[in-house]
Amino acid sequence: MASTADFKNGLCLEMNNDIYSIVEFQHVKPGKGAAFVRTKLKSLRSGKVLDKTFSAGEKVTTARVEKRPHQFLYKDDLGHHFMDTETFEQMSLEEHLIERANLLKDGQLVDILVHAETETPLSVELPPFVELMVTYTEPGIKGDTATNTLKPATVETGATVMVPLFVDQDTMIKVDTRDGSYSERVK
């Protein structure tokens, strides 16, 4: 059990037969009335985000969630296959548990959030940035740089990323996995 004073981003709570992670929270103390905590919670099972208000000092049930390092092996009809880097056990997960699954590269290290009591995988966290090779992009036209212009580029995983005009085919780029955007060229 924890109270609203223990809230921090990333804390996992059990409520309504689901596990939620706190995305953001704000303690509000109005001039009149009791204080309360406004939170934005993300369901780790479905990915839905909801707003919930707790009164200050309210007790909530915390969930024991562990991050375990895994390596992405391959994708097939059964789902995405991962191997635990410590025990070498393999598991298969559906695509809806993986945010930005189109940025997963074979052999990539990820963290899988697992509910400690039931041993069920909840979600897959990619590293903040991944390095990918551009497999196809239209050539940039010289002199067409009056503004910060972007063009679509297909990377080795099949995902499409908007990149600046100077990025050519067979260039390694760094992609932000939080929003799927181009970050920089890899030297």
Short mmCIF file of N, CA, C and O in Angstrom, two decimals, residues 4-114:
data_model
loop_
_atom_site.label_atom_id
_atom_site.label_comp_id
_atom_site.label_asym_id
_atom_site.label_seq_id
_atom_site.Cartn_x
_atom_site.Cartn_y
_atom_site.Cartn_z
N THR A 4 -0.94 8.86 -1.61
CA THR A 4 -0.72 9.78 -2.73
C THR A 4 0.58 10.57 -2.57
O THR A 4 1.10 11.09 -3.55
N ALA A 5 1.12 10.65 -1.36
CA ALA A 5 2.40 11.34 -1.14
C ALA A 5 3.57 10.56 -1.76
O ALA A 5 4.62 11.12 -2.03
N ASP A 6 3.38 9.25 -1.98
CA ASP A 6 4.43 8.40 -2.55
C ASP A 6 4.41 8.37 -4.08
O ASP A 6 5.22 7.68 -4.68
N PHE A 7 3.46 9.09 -4.70
CA PHE A 7 3.35 9.05 -6.17
C PHE A 7 4.60 9.60 -6.83
O PHE A 7 5.16 10.61 -6.42
N LYS A 8 5.05 8.90 -7.87
CA LYS A 8 6.12 9.39 -8.74
C LYS A 8 5.89 8.79 -10.12
O LYS A 8 5.20 7.77 -10.25
N ASN A 9 6.45 9.40 -11.14
CA ASN A 9 6.27 8.90 -12.50
C ASN A 9 6.84 7.49 -12.60
O ASN A 9 7.93 7.22 -12.13
N GLY A 10 6.07 6.59 -13.22
CA GLY A 10 6.52 5.21 -13.39
C GLY A 10 6.02 4.27 -12.31
O GLY A 10 6.16 3.06 -12.45
N LEU A 11 5.44 4.79 -11.21
CA LEU A 11 4.92 3.93 -10.15
C LEU A 11 3.74 3.13 -10.70
O LEU A 11 2.89 3.67 -11.40
N CYS A 12 3.67 1.84 -10.40
CA CYS A 12 2.61 0.97 -10.90
C CYS A 12 1.57 0.72 -9.82
O CYS A 12 1.92 0.38 -8.69
N LEU A 13 0.29 0.88 -10.18
CA LEU A 13 -0.83 0.72 -9.25
C LEU A 13 -1.76 -0.36 -9.74
O LEU A 13 -1.91 -0.55 -10.95
N GLU A 14 -2.40 -1.06 -8.79
CA GLU A 14 -3.43 -2.04 -9.13
C GLU A 14 -4.78 -1.44 -8.79
O GLU A 14 -5.02 -1.05 -7.65
N MET A 15 -5.65 -1.34 -9.80
CA MET A 15 -7.02 -0.91 -9.57
C MET A 15 -7.91 -1.36 -10.72
O MET A 15 -7.42 -1.52 -11.85
N ASN A 16 -9.16 -1.63 -10.45
CA ASN A 16 -10.14 -2.08 -11.45
C ASN A 16 -9.65 -3.33 -12.20
O ASN A 16 -9.80 -3.42 -13.42
N ASN A 17 -9.05 -4.26 -11.51
CA ASN A 17 -8.53 -5.51 -12.09
C ASN A 17 -7.54 -5.26 -13.24
O ASN A 17 -7.51 -6.02 -14.20
N ASP A 18 -6.78 -4.19 -13.16
CA ASP A 18 -5.79 -3.86 -14.18
C ASP A 18 -4.58 -3.23 -13.48
O ASP A 18 -4.66 -2.85 -12.31
N ILE A 19 -3.48 -3.13 -14.20
CA ILE A 19 -2.28 -2.51 -13.66
C ILE A 19 -2.02 -1.22 -14.45
O ILE A 19 -2.00 -1.25 -15.68
N TYR A 20 -1.87 -0.13 -13.73
CA TYR A 20 -1.65 1.18 -14.34
C TYR A 20 -0.30 1.74 -13.92
O TYR A 20 0.14 1.54 -12.79
N SER A 21 0.32 2.45 -14.82
CA SER A 21 1.57 3.15 -14.54
C SER A 21 1.28 4.64 -14.54
O SER A 21 0.56 5.14 -15.41
N ILE A 22 1.85 5.39 -13.58
CA ILE A 22 1.63 6.84 -13.52
C ILE A 22 2.49 7.51 -14.59
O ILE A 22 3.71 7.41 -14.57
N VAL A 23 1.83 8.17 -15.53
CA VAL A 23 2.53 8.90 -16.59
C VAL A 23 2.92 10.29 -16.07
O VAL A 23 4.04 10.73 -16.24
N GLU A 24 1.96 10.96 -15.44
CA GLU A 24 2.25 12.25 -14.81
C GLU A 24 1.24 12.48 -13.69
O GLU A 24 0.16 11.91 -13.69
N PHE A 25 1.64 13.30 -12.73
CA PHE A 25 0.76 13.61 -11.61
C PHE A 25 1.01 15.05 -11.16
O PHE A 25 2.06 15.62 -11.42
N GLN A 26 -0.01 15.63 -10.51
CA GLN A 26 0.10 17.00 -10.01
C GLN A 26 -0.67 17.11 -8.71
O GLN A 26 -1.85 16.76 -8.65
N HIS A 27 0.01 17.57 -7.67
CA HIS A 27 -0.62 17.79 -6.38
C HIS A 27 -1.26 19.17 -6.40
O HIS A 27 -0.58 20.16 -6.65
N VAL A 28 -2.57 19.25 -6.16
CA VAL A 28 -3.30 20.51 -6.23
C VAL A 28 -3.86 20.83 -4.86
O VAL A 28 -4.52 20.00 -4.24
N LYS A 29 -3.58 22.05 -4.37
CA LYS A 29 -4.10 22.50 -3.09
C LYS A 29 -4.88 23.79 -3.32
O LYS A 29 -4.31 24.87 -3.34
N PRO A 30 -6.18 23.66 -3.56
CA PRO A 30 -6.97 24.87 -3.81
C PRO A 30 -7.10 25.72 -2.55
O PRO A 30 -6.90 25.24 -1.44
N GLY A 31 -7.42 26.98 -2.73
CA GLY A 31 -7.57 27.88 -1.58
C GLY A 31 -8.71 27.47 -0.68
O GLY A 31 -8.69 27.70 0.52
N LYS A 32 -9.72 26.85 -1.25
CA LYS A 32 -10.88 26.42 -0.48
C LYS A 32 -11.09 24.94 -0.74
O LYS A 32 -11.06 24.48 -1.86
N GLY A 33 -11.26 24.15 0.28
CA GLY A 33 -11.49 22.72 0.11
C GLY A 33 -10.24 21.90 0.38
O GLY A 33 -9.17 22.44 0.67
N ALA A 34 -10.37 20.59 0.22
CA ALA A 34 -9.27 19.68 0.53
C ALA A 34 -8.32 19.55 -0.67
O ALA A 34 -8.73 19.72 -1.82
N ALA A 35 -7.08 19.21 -0.39
CA ALA A 35 -6.08 19.00 -1.43
C ALA A 35 -6.38 17.69 -2.16
O ALA A 35 -6.99 16.78 -1.61
N PHE A 36 -5.94 17.60 -3.41
CA PHE A 36 -6.12 16.38 -4.19
C PHE A 36 -4.96 16.22 -5.17
O PHE A 36 -4.18 17.14 -5.39
N VAL A 37 -4.84 15.01 -5.73
CA VAL A 37 -3.78 14.71 -6.68
C VAL A 37 -4.42 14.31 -8.01
O VAL A 37 -5.20 13.37 -8.07
N ARG A 38 -4.08 15.06 -9.06
CA ARG A 38 -4.59 14.78 -10.40
C ARG A 38 -3.55 13.94 -11.12
O ARG A 38 -2.39 14.31 -11.19
N THR A 39 -3.95 12.77 -11.64
CA THR A 39 -2.97 11.87 -12.28
C THR A 39 -3.42 11.49 -13.69
O THR A 39 -4.60 11.56 -14.03
N LYS A 40 -2.43 11.10 -14.50
CA LYS A 40 -2.68 10.52 -15.81
C LYS A 40 -2.09 9.11 -15.74
O LYS A 40 -0.91 8.94 -15.51
N LEU A 41 -2.94 8.11 -15.87
CA LEU A 41 -2.54 6.71 -15.72
C LEU A 41 -2.62 5.98 -17.05
O LEU A 41 -3.57 6.18 -17.82
N LYS A 42 -1.62 5.12 -17.32
CA LYS A 42 -1.62 4.32 -18.54
C LYS A 42 -1.75 2.86 -18.18
O LYS A 42 -0.99 2.34 -17.36
N SER A 43 -2.73 2.19 -18.78
CA SER A 43 -2.94 0.76 -18.54
C SER A 43 -1.80 -0.01 -19.20
O SER A 43 -1.51 0.18 -20.37
N LEU A 44 -1.13 -0.88 -18.44
CA LEU A 44 -0.04 -1.67 -18.99
C LEU A 44 -0.54 -2.85 -19.81
O LEU A 44 0.21 -3.42 -20.59
N ARG A 45 -1.81 -3.21 -19.67
CA ARG A 45 -2.36 -4.32 -20.45
C ARG A 45 -2.93 -3.85 -21.78
O ARG A 45 -2.68 -4.46 -22.81
N SER A 46 -3.69 -2.75 -21.77
CA SER A 46 -4.34 -2.31 -23.01
C SER A 46 -3.67 -1.09 -23.63
O SER A 46 -3.88 -0.81 -24.80
N GLY A 47 -2.89 -0.34 -22.85
CA GLY A 47 -2.23 0.85 -23.37
C GLY A 47 -3.08 2.11 -23.31
O GLY A 47 -2.65 3.18 -23.71
N LYS A 48 -4.31 2.02 -22.82
CA LYS A 48 -5.20 3.18 -22.74
C LYS A 48 -4.75 4.11 -21.62
O LYS A 48 -4.30 3.67 -20.58
N VAL A 49 -4.92 5.41 -21.86
CA VAL A 49 -4.55 6.42 -20.87
C VAL A 49 -5.84 7.02 -20.30
O VAL A 49 -6.75 7.37 -21.05
N LEU A 50 -5.90 7.14 -18.97
CA LEU A 50 -7.06 7.75 -18.34
C LEU A 50 -6.64 8.74 -17.27
O LEU A 50 -5.56 8.63 -16.69
N ASP A 51 -7.50 9.73 -17.04
CA ASP A 51 -7.27 10.73 -16.00
C ASP A 51 -8.03 10.31 -14.75
O ASP A 51 -9.20 9.94 -14.84
N LYS A 52 -7.37 10.36 -13.60
CA LYS A 52 -8.02 9.98 -12.34
C LYS A 52 -7.57 10.96 -11.27
O LYS A 52 -6.41 11.36 -11.21
N THR A 53 -8.49 11.35 -10.43
CA THR A 53 -8.20 12.26 -9.33
C THR A 53 -8.32 11.51 -8.01
O THR A 53 -9.32 10.83 -7.76
N PHE A 54 -7.28 11.62 -7.18
CA PHE A 54 -7.26 11.01 -5.85
C PHE A 54 -7.30 12.12 -4.83
O PHE A 54 -6.66 13.16 -5.03
N SER A 55 -8.00 11.91 -3.70
CA SER A 55 -7.94 12.90 -2.63
C SER A 55 -6.61 12.71 -1.91
O SER A 55 -6.06 11.62 -1.86
N ALA A 56 -6.05 13.79 -1.37
CA ALA A 56 -4.74 13.75 -0.73
C ALA A 56 -4.75 12.76 0.44
O ALA A 56 -5.70 12.72 1.23
N GLY A 57 -3.71 11.92 0.52
CA GLY A 57 -3.61 10.95 1.59
C GLY A 57 -4.33 9.65 1.34
O GLY A 57 -4.28 8.74 2.16
N GLU A 58 -5.00 9.52 0.20
CA GLU A 58 -5.73 8.29 -0.12
C GLU A 58 -4.74 7.13 -0.31
O GLU A 58 -3.67 7.30 -0.88
N LYS A 59 -5.12 5.96 0.17
CA LYS A 59 -4.25 4.79 0.05
C LYS A 59 -4.58 4.06 -1.26
O LYS A 59 -5.74 3.90 -1.61
N VAL A 60 -3.51 3.61 -1.94
CA VAL A 60 -3.68 2.84 -3.18
C VAL A 60 -2.82 1.59 -3.10
O VAL A 60 -1.84 1.54 -2.36
N THR A 61 -3.18 0.57 -3.87
CA THR A 61 -2.43 -0.68 -3.89
C THR A 61 -1.38 -0.61 -5.00
O THR A 61 -1.71 -0.37 -6.15
N THR A 62 -0.12 -0.80 -4.61
CA THR A 62 0.94 -0.78 -5.62
C THR A 62 1.14 -2.19 -6.17
O THR A 62 0.89 -3.18 -5.48
N ALA A 63 1.60 -2.25 -7.41
CA ALA A 63 1.86 -3.54 -8.05
C ALA A 63 3.36 -3.76 -8.12
O ALA A 63 4.11 -2.83 -8.39
N ARG A 64 3.78 -4.99 -7.87
CA ARG A 64 5.21 -5.32 -8.00
C ARG A 64 5.49 -5.66 -9.45
O ARG A 64 5.03 -6.68 -9.96
N VAL A 65 6.22 -4.78 -10.10
CA VAL A 65 6.54 -4.96 -11.51
C VAL A 65 8.06 -4.96 -11.64
O VAL A 65 8.74 -4.12 -11.07
N GLU A 66 8.59 -5.94 -12.37
CA GLU A 66 10.03 -6.04 -12.57
C GLU A 66 10.36 -5.80 -14.04
O GLU A 66 9.62 -6.20 -14.92
N LYS A 67 11.52 -5.15 -14.26
CA LYS A 67 12.05 -4.98 -15.61
C LYS A 67 13.09 -6.06 -15.83
O LYS A 67 14.03 -6.16 -15.06
N ARG A 68 12.90 -6.86 -16.86
CA ARG A 68 13.86 -7.94 -17.13
C ARG A 68 14.47 -7.75 -18.52
O ARG A 68 13.74 -7.52 -19.48
N PRO A 69 15.81 -7.86 -18.61
CA PRO A 69 16.46 -7.67 -19.92
C PRO A 69 16.22 -8.88 -20.83
O PRO A 69 16.35 -10.02 -20.40
N HIS A 70 15.82 -8.58 -22.06
CA HIS A 70 15.59 -9.61 -23.07
C HIS A 70 16.22 -9.18 -24.38
O HIS A 70 16.49 -8.00 -24.59
N GLN A 71 16.41 -10.16 -25.25
CA GLN A 71 16.94 -9.89 -26.59
C GLN A 71 15.88 -10.29 -27.60
O GLN A 71 15.31 -11.39 -27.51
N PHE A 72 15.59 -9.39 -28.57
CA PHE A 72 14.63 -9.70 -29.61
C PHE A 72 15.27 -10.66 -30.61
O PHE A 72 16.35 -10.41 -31.11
N LEU A 73 14.60 -11.79 -30.87
CA LEU A 73 15.15 -12.80 -31.77
C LEU A 73 14.59 -12.66 -33.18
O LEU A 73 15.31 -12.44 -34.14
N TYR A 74 13.26 -12.84 -33.32
CA TYR A 74 12.65 -12.77 -34.65
C TYR A 74 11.14 -12.61 -34.50
O TYR A 74 10.58 -12.73 -33.41
N LYS A 75 10.48 -12.34 -35.64
CA LYS A 75 9.03 -12.20 -35.68
C LYS A 75 8.48 -13.22 -36.67
O LYS A 75 9.05 -13.42 -37.74
N ASP A 76 7.39 -13.90 -36.28
CA ASP A 76 6.71 -14.81 -37.21
C ASP A 76 5.20 -14.74 -36.96
O ASP A 76 4.72 -13.80 -36.34
N ASP A 77 4.46 -15.75 -37.45
CA ASP A 77 3.00 -15.74 -37.33
C ASP A 77 2.53 -15.81 -35.88
O ASP A 77 1.44 -15.35 -35.56
N LEU A 78 3.34 -16.39 -34.98
CA LEU A 78 2.96 -16.53 -33.58
C LEU A 78 3.20 -15.25 -32.78
O LEU A 78 2.71 -15.12 -31.67
N GLY A 79 3.98 -14.33 -33.30
CA GLY A 79 4.26 -13.08 -32.60
C GLY A 79 5.74 -12.74 -32.63
O GLY A 79 6.49 -13.23 -33.48
N HIS A 80 6.16 -11.93 -31.67
CA HIS A 80 7.55 -11.52 -31.55
C HIS A 80 8.23 -12.40 -30.50
O HIS A 80 7.70 -12.56 -29.40
N HIS A 81 9.37 -12.96 -30.83
CA HIS A 81 10.06 -13.89 -29.93
C HIS A 81 11.24 -13.20 -29.26
O HIS A 81 12.05 -12.56 -29.92
N PHE A 82 11.32 -13.37 -27.93
CA PHE A 82 12.37 -12.76 -27.13
C PHE A 82 13.07 -13.83 -26.31
O PHE A 82 12.48 -14.85 -25.97
N MET A 83 14.35 -13.57 -25.96
CA MET A 83 15.11 -14.49 -25.11
C MET A 83 15.59 -13.72 -23.88
O MET A 83 16.15 -12.63 -24.01
N ASP A 84 15.37 -14.30 -22.70
CA ASP A 84 15.87 -13.72 -21.46
C ASP A 84 17.40 -13.82 -21.49
O ASP A 84 17.95 -14.88 -21.70
N THR A 85 18.08 -12.69 -21.27
CA THR A 85 19.55 -12.68 -21.37
C THR A 85 20.22 -13.32 -20.16
O THR A 85 21.42 -13.56 -20.19
N GLU A 86 19.47 -13.59 -19.09
CA GLU A 86 20.05 -14.22 -17.91
C GLU A 86 19.78 -15.72 -17.87
O GLU A 86 20.67 -16.52 -17.57
N THR A 87 18.54 -16.15 -18.16
CA THR A 87 18.18 -17.57 -18.07
C THR A 87 18.13 -18.25 -19.43
O THR A 87 17.97 -19.46 -19.50
N PHE A 88 18.20 -17.49 -20.52
CA PHE A 88 18.13 -17.98 -21.90
C PHE A 88 16.81 -18.65 -22.23
O PHE A 88 16.72 -19.40 -23.20
N GLU A 89 15.75 -18.37 -21.45
CA GLU A 89 14.41 -18.87 -21.77
C GLU A 89 13.81 -18.00 -22.86
O GLU A 89 14.03 -16.80 -22.88
N GLN A 90 13.03 -18.61 -23.76
CA GLN A 90 12.40 -17.86 -24.84
C GLN A 90 10.92 -17.69 -24.58
O GLN A 90 10.29 -18.56 -23.98
N MET A 91 10.38 -16.55 -25.02
CA MET A 91 8.95 -16.29 -24.89
C MET A 91 8.46 -15.58 -26.15
O MET A 91 9.23 -14.91 -26.83
N SER A 92 7.19 -15.75 -26.43
CA SER A 92 6.57 -15.12 -27.59
C SER A 92 5.52 -14.13 -27.10
O SER A 92 4.72 -14.46 -26.22
N LEU A 93 5.53 -12.90 -27.64
CA LEU A 93 4.57 -11.87 -27.22
C LEU A 93 3.81 -11.34 -28.44
O LEU A 93 4.36 -11.27 -29.54
N GLU A 94 2.56 -10.95 -28.21
CA GLU A 94 1.77 -10.34 -29.28
C GLU A 94 2.26 -8.92 -29.54
O GLU A 94 2.86 -8.29 -28.68
N GLU A 95 1.94 -8.42 -30.73
CA GLU A 95 2.44 -7.11 -31.14
C GLU A 95 1.83 -5.96 -30.33
O GLU A 95 2.47 -4.93 -30.15
N HIS A 96 0.61 -6.12 -29.80
CA HIS A 96 -0.02 -5.02 -29.07
C HIS A 96 0.70 -4.70 -27.75
O HIS A 96 0.51 -3.62 -27.19
N LEU A 97 1.54 -5.61 -27.25
CA LEU A 97 2.30 -5.35 -26.03
C LEU A 97 3.56 -4.51 -26.30
O LEU A 97 4.20 -4.04 -25.38
N ILE A 98 3.91 -4.33 -27.58
CA ILE A 98 5.14 -3.65 -27.94
C ILE A 98 4.80 -2.31 -28.59
O ILE A 98 4.16 -2.27 -29.64
N GLU A 99 5.22 -1.24 -27.95
CA GLU A 99 5.03 0.08 -28.54
C GLU A 99 6.13 0.30 -29.58
O GLU A 99 7.29 0.07 -29.31
N ARG A 100 5.76 0.70 -30.77
CA ARG A 100 6.70 0.92 -31.89
C ARG A 100 7.42 -0.37 -32.27
O ARG A 100 8.64 -0.41 -32.39
N ALA A 101 6.65 -1.44 -32.46
CA ALA A 101 7.24 -2.74 -32.83
C ALA A 101 7.94 -2.68 -34.18
O ALA A 101 8.82 -3.48 -34.45
N ASN A 102 7.56 -1.70 -35.02
CA ASN A 102 8.20 -1.60 -36.35
C ASN A 102 9.64 -1.10 -36.27
O ASN A 102 10.33 -1.08 -37.29
N LEU A 103 10.12 -0.70 -35.09
CA LEU A 103 11.51 -0.27 -34.93
C LEU A 103 12.39 -1.37 -34.30
O LEU A 103 13.56 -1.13 -34.03
N LEU A 104 11.83 -2.56 -34.08
CA LEU A 104 12.59 -3.67 -33.49
C LEU A 104 13.50 -4.31 -34.53
O LEU A 104 13.05 -4.70 -35.60
N LYS A 105 14.78 -4.45 -34.20
CA LYS A 105 15.77 -5.06 -35.09
C LYS A 105 16.22 -6.38 -34.45
O LYS A 105 16.32 -6.47 -33.23
N ASP A 106 16.50 -7.39 -35.26
CA ASP A 106 16.96 -8.69 -34.74
C ASP A 106 18.19 -8.50 -33.86
O ASP A 106 19.12 -7.80 -34.24
N GLY A 107 18.19 -9.14 -32.68
CA GLY A 107 19.34 -9.06 -31.77
C GLY A 107 19.31 -7.85 -30.85
O GLY A 107 20.21 -7.67 -30.04
N GLN A 108 18.29 -7.01 -30.95
CA GLN A 108 18.21 -5.79 -30.13
C GLN A 108 17.85 -6.11 -28.69
O GLN A 108 17.01 -6.97 -28.42
N LEU A 109 18.48 -5.40 -27.74
CA LEU A 109 18.18 -5.59 -26.32
C LEU A 109 17.02 -4.69 -25.92
O LEU A 109 16.99 -3.50 -26.27
N VAL A 110 16.05 -5.25 -25.18
CA VAL A 110 14.88 -4.51 -24.71
C VAL A 110 14.63 -4.90 -23.25
O VAL A 110 15.20 -5.86 -22.75
N ASP A 111 13.77 -4.13 -22.58
CA ASP A 111 13.33 -4.47 -21.22
C ASP A 111 11.86 -4.88 -21.30
O ASP A 111 11.05 -4.17 -21.89
N ILE A 112 11.52 -6.02 -20.70
CA ILE A 112 10.13 -6.47 -20.64
C ILE A 112 9.64 -6.29 -19.21
O ILE A 112 10.27 -6.77 -18.27
N LEU A 113 8.52 -5.55 -19.06
CA LEU A 113 7.91 -5.36 -17.75
C LEU A 113 7.08 -6.60 -17.43
O LEU A 113 6.20 -6.97 -18.22
N VAL A 114 7.36 -7.23 -16.29
CA VAL A 114 6.68 -8.46 -15.89
C VAL A 114 6.04 -8.25 -14.53
O VAL A 114 6.68 -7.73 -13.61
#
